[in-house]
mmCIF file with all atom_site columns, C-alpha atoms in Angstrom:
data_model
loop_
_atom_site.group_PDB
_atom_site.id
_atom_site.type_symbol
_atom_site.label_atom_id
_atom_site.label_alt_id
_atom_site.label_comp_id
_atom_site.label_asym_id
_atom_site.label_entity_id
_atom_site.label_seq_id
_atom_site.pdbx_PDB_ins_code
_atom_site.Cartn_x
_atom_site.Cartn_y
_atom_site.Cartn_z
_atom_site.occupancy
_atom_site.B_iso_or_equiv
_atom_site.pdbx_formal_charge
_atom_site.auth_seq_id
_atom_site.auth_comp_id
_atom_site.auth_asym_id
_atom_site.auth_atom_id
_atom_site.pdbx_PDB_model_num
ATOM 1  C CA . UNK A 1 1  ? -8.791  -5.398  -12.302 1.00 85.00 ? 207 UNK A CA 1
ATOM 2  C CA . UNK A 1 2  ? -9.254  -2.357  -14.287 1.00 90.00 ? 208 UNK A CA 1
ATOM 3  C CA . UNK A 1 3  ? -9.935  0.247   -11.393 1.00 93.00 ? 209 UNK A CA 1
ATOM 4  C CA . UNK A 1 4  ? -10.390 0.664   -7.413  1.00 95.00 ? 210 UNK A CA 1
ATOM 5  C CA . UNK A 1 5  ? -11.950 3.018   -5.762  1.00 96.00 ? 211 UNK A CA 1
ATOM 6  C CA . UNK A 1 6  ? -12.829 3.662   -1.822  1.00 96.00 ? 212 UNK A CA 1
ATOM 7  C CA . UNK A 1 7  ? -16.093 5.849   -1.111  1.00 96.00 ? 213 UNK A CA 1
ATOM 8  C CA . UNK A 1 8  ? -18.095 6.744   1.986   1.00 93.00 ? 214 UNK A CA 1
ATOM 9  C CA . UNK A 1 9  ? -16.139 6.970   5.352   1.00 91.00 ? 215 UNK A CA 1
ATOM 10 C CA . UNK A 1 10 ? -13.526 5.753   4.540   1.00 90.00 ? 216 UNK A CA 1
ATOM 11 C CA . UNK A 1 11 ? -12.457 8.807   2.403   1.00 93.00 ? 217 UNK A CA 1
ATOM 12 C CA . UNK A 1 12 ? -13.854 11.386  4.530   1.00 89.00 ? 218 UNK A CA 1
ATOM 13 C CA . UNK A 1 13 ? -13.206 12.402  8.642   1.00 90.00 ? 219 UNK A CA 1
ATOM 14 C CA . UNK A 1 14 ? -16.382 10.467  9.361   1.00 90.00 ? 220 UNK A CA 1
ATOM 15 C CA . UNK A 1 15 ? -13.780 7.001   9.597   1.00 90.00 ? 221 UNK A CA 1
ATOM 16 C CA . UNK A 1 16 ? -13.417 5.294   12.674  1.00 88.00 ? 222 UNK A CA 1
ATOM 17 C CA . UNK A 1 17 ? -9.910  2.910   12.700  1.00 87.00 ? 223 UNK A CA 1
ATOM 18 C CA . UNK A 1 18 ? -11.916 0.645   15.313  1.00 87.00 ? 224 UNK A CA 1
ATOM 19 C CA . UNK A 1 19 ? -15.308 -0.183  13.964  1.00 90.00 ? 225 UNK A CA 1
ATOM 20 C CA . UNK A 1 20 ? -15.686 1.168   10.325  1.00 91.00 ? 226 UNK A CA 1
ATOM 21 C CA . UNK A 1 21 ? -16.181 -1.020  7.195   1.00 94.00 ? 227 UNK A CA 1
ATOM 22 C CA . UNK A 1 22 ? -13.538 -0.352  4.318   1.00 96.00 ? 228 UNK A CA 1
ATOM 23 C CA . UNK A 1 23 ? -16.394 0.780   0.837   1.00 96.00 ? 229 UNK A CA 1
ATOM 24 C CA . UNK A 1 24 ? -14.858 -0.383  -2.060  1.00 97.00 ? 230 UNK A CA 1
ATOM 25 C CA . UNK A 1 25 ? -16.141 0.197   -6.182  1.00 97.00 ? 231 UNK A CA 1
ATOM 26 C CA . UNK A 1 26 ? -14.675 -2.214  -8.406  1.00 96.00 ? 232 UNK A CA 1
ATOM 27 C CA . UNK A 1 27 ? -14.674 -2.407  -11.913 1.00 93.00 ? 233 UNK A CA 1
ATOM 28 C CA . UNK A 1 28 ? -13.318 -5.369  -14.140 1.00 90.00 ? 234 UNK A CA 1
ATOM 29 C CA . UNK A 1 29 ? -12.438 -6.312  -17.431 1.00 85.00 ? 235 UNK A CA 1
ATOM 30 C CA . UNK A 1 30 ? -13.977 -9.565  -17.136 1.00 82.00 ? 236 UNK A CA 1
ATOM 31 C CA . UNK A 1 31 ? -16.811 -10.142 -19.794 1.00 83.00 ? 237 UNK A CA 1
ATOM 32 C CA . UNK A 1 32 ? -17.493 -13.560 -18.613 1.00 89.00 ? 238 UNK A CA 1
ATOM 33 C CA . UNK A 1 33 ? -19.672 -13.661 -15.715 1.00 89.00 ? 239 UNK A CA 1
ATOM 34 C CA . UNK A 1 34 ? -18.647 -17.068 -13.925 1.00 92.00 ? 240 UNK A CA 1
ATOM 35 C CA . UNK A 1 35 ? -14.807 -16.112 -14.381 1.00 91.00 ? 241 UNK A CA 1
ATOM 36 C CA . UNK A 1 36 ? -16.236 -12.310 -13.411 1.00 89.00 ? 242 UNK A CA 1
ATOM 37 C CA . UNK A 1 37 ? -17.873 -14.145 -9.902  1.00 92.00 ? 243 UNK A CA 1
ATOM 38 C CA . UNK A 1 38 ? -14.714 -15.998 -9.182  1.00 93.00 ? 244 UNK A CA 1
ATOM 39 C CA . UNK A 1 39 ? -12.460 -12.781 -9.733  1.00 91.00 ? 245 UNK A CA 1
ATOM 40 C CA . UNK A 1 40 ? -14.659 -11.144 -7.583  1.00 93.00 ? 246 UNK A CA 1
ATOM 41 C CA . UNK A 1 41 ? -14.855 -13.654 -4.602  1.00 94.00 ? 247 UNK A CA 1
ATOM 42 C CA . UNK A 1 42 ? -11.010 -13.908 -5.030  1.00 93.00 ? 248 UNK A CA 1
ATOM 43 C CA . UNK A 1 43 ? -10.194 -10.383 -4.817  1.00 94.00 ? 249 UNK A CA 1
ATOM 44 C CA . UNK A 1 44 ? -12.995 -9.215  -2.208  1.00 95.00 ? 250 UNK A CA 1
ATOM 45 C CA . UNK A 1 45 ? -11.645 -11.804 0.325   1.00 95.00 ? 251 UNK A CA 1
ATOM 46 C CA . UNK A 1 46 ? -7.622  -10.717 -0.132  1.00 95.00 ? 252 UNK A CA 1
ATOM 47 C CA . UNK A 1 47 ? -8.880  -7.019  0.779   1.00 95.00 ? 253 UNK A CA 1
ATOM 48 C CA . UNK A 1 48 ? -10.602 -8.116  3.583   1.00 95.00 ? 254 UNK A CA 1
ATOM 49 C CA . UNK A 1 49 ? -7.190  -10.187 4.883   1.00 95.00 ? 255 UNK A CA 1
ATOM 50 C CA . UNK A 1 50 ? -5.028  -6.760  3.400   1.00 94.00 ? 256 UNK A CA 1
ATOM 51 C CA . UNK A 1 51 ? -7.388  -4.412  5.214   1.00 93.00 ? 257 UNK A CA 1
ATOM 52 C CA . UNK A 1 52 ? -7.862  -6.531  8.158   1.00 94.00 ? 258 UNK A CA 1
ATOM 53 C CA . UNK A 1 53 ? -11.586 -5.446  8.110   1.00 94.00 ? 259 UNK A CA 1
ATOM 54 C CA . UNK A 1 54 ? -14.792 -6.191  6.631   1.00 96.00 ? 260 UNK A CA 1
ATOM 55 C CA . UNK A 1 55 ? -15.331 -4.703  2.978   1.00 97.00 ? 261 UNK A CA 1
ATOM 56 C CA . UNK A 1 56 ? -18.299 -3.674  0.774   1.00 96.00 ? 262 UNK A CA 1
ATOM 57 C CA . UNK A 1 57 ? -17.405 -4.900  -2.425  1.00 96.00 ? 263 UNK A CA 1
ATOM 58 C CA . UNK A 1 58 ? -19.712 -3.221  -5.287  1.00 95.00 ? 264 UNK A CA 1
ATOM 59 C CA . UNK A 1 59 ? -19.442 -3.052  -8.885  1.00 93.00 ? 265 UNK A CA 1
ATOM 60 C CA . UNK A 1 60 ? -19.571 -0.504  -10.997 1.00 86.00 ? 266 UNK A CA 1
ATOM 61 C CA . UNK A 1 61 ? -22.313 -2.778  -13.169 1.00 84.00 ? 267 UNK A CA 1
ATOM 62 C CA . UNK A 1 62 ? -24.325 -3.114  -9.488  1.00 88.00 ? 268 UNK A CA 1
ATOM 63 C CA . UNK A 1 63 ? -25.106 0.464   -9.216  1.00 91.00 ? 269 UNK A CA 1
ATOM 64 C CA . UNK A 1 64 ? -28.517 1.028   -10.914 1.00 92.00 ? 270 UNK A CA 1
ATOM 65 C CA . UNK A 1 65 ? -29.837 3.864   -8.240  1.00 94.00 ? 271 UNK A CA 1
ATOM 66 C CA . UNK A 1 66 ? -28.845 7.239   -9.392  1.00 94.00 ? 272 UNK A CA 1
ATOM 67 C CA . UNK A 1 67 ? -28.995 8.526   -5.394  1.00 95.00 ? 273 UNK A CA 1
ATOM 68 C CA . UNK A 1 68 ? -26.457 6.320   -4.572  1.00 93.00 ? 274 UNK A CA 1
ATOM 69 C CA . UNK A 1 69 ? -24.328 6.239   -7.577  1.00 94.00 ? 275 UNK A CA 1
ATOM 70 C CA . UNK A 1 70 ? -24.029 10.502  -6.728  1.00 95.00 ? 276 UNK A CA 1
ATOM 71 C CA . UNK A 1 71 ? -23.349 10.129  -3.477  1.00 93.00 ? 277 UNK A CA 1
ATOM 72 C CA . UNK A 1 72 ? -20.352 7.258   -4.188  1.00 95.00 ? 278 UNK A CA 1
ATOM 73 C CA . UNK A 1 73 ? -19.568 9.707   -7.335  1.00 95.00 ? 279 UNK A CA 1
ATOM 74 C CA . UNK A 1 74 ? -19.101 12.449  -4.388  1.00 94.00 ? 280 UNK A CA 1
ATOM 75 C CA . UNK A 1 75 ? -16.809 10.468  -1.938  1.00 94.00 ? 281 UNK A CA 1
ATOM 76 C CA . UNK A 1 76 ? -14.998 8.154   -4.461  1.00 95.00 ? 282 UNK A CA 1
ATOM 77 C CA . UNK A 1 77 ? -10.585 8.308   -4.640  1.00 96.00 ? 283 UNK A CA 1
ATOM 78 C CA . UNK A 1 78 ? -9.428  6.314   -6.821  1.00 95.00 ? 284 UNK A CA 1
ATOM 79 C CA . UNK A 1 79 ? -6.965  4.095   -4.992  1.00 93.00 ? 285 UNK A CA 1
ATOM 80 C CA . UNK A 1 80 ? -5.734  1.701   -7.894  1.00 92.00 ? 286 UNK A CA 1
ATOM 81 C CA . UNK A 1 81 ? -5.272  2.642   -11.997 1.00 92.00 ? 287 UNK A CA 1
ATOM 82 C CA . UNK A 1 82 ? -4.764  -0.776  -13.513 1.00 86.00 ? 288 UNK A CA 1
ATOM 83 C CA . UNK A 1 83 ? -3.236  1.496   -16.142 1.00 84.00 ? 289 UNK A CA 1
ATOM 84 C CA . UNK A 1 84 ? -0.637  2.450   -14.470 1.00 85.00 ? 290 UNK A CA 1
ATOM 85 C CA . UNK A 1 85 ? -0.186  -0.422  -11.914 1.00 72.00 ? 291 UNK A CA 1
ATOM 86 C CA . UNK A 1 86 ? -0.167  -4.248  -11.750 1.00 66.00 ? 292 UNK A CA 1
ATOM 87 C CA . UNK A 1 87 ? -1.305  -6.606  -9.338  1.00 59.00 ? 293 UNK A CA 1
ATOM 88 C CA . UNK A 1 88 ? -1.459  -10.627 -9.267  1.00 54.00 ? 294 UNK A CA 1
ATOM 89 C CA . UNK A 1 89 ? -4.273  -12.410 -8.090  1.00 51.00 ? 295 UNK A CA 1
#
């Protein structure tokens, strides 16, 4: 995983701890797109069990309209550098 980001309520005061969704942007290093599918499925479904919530999983690839990609772009925090960090999947 290269980056993780959270966007929409979940960064903002709008959040509500009992019934709000966790919005997640993920990008990968993963060229291939079978291993890239399987990366995905694996990862999306430990956030949900970490979070303890259901989670919108996009890509940064996914996001082809420009009105949503601002408004993400507004809202996103960067929550893991895979820079600077390591995880195991």
């Amino acid at each position: 995983m290269k980056n993780l980001y959270a966007f929409g309520s979940a960064t903002t005061d709008d959040f509500d701890e009992s019934s709000s969704d966790i919005d997640l942007l993920i990008e990968l290093e993963e060229d291939d797109p079978l291993e890239r599918g399987e990366k995905l499925l694996a990862i999306w479904d430990k956030l949900e069990e970490f979070f303890q919530r259901k989670v919108d999983l996009l890509t940064q690839s996914s996001l082809r309209n420009p009105i949503l990609k601002k408004n993400i772009d507004a809202t996103k925090v960067l929550i893991y550098d895979g820079k600077r960090q390591e995880v195991s999947l």
